[in-house]
Amino acid sequence: MPEGPAGVYPETRQSRDKRFSRLLCIFSVIGIVIFVAVVAMTVALSLSEQSVSPTTMAPDLCAGSGVVPCDNGDCIPVDNLCNGFKDCRDNSDEVDCI
């Protein structure tokens, strides 16, 4: 192979392809890491918004304050009935939903 200036060999197509493959691999890994981080943060935020800690009260204390009683005595916000999430510890908020 002919030498370039000062003993430097010209870059071959094979070495260029190998360098490109390495860069592509590095950027792919970085992209996957970023994607996983974004998904994890989205799931964490979604779960934190959905988690409502039920409070235990007598059923008559639940009435009239925007909360409803669960079968086990817990009280949850009325908006959490039949929302697809287990808000009552006994899951009674998701029974008989249409």
Coordinates of C-alpha atoms in Angstrom, one line a residue:
M1 CA 0.0 0.0 0.0
P2 CA 1.4 3.4 -0.9
E3 CA 2.4 5.7 2.0
G4 CA 0.9 9.1 2.4
P5 CA 2.8 12.1 3.8
A6 CA 5.1 11.4 6.8
G7 CA 4.5 7.7 6.7
V8 CA 0.7 7.9 7.2
Y9 CA -1.3 5.4 5.3
P10 CA -4.5 6.6 3.6
E11 CA -7.7 5.5 5.2
T12 CA -9.2 2.5 3.6
R13 CA -12.9 1.9 3.0
Q14 CA -12.7 -1.1 5.4
S15 CA -11.2 1.0 8.3
R16 CA -13.8 3.8 7.6
D17 CA -16.6 1.2 7.7
K18 CA -15.3 -0.3 11.0
R19 CA -15.1 3.2 12.6
F20 CA -18.7 4.0 11.4
S21 CA -19.9 0.6 12.8
R22 CA -18.4 1.4 16.2
L23 CA -20.0 4.9 16.3
L24 CA -23.3 3.5 15.2
C25 CA -23.1 0.9 18.1
I26 CA -22.2 3.6 20.6
F27 CA -25.1 5.9 19.5
S28 CA -27.5 2.9 19.5
V29 CA -26.6 2.1 23.1
I30 CA -26.9 5.7 24.2
G31 CA -30.3 5.9 22.5
I32 CA -31.5 2.8 24.3
V33 CA -30.3 4.1 27.7
I34 CA -32.2 7.4 27.1
F35 CA -35.3 5.6 26.0
V36 CA -35.3 3.3 29.1
A37 CA -34.8 6.3 31.3
V38 CA -37.7 8.2 29.8
V39 CA -40.0 5.2 30.0
A40 CA -39.0 4.6 33.7
M41 CA -39.7 8.3 34.6
T42 CA -43.0 8.2 32.8
V43 CA -44.1 5.1 34.6
A44 CA -43.0 6.5 38.0
L45 CA -44.8 9.7 37.4
S46 CA -47.9 7.9 36.3
L47 CA -47.9 5.6 39.3
S48 CA -47.3 8.5 41.7
E49 CA -50.3 10.4 40.3
Q50 CA -52.5 7.3 40.6
S51 CA -51.6 6.3 44.1
V52 CA -54.1 7.6 46.6
S53 CA -53.8 6.3 50.1
P54 CA -57.1 5.3 51.5
T55 CA -58.0 6.4 55.0
T56 CA -60.1 4.3 57.3
M57 CA -63.2 6.1 58.6
A58 CA -66.6 5.0 59.7
P59 CA -68.8 4.8 56.6
D60 CA -71.0 7.7 57.8
L61 CA -67.9 10.0 58.0
C62 CA -67.2 9.3 54.3
A63 CA -70.6 10.6 53.1
G64 CA -70.9 14.2 52.0
S65 CA -67.3 15.1 51.9
G66 CA -66.4 14.0 48.4
V67 CA -65.3 10.6 49.5
V68 CA -67.1 7.2 49.5
P69 CA -66.6 4.2 51.7
C70 CA -65.0 1.0 50.6
D71 CA -66.4 -2.4 51.8
N72 CA -63.5 -2.6 54.4
G73 CA -64.2 0.8 55.9
D74 CA -61.6 2.8 53.9
C75 CA -62.7 6.1 52.3
I76 CA -61.6 7.1 48.9
P77 CA -62.4 10.1 46.7
V78 CA -65.6 9.6 44.7
D79 CA -63.6 10.3 41.4
N80 CA -61.6 7.1 42.1
L81 CA -64.6 4.8 41.8
C82 CA -64.4 2.5 38.7
N83 CA -61.3 4.2 37.3
G84 CA -59.4 0.9 36.6
F85 CA -57.1 1.3 39.6
K86 CA -57.3 -0.5 42.9
D87 CA -57.9 2.4 45.3
C88 CA -59.6 0.4 48.1
R89 CA -57.4 -2.1 49.7
D90 CA -60.2 -4.7 49.2
N91 CA -60.7 -3.6 45.5
S92 CA -64.4 -2.9 46.2
D93 CA -64.1 0.4 44.3
E94 CA -63.7 -1.7 41.1
V95 CA -66.7 -4.1 41.6
D96 CA -69.9 -3.7 39.6
C97 CA -68.4 -1.2 37.2
I98 CA -69.7 -1.0 33.7

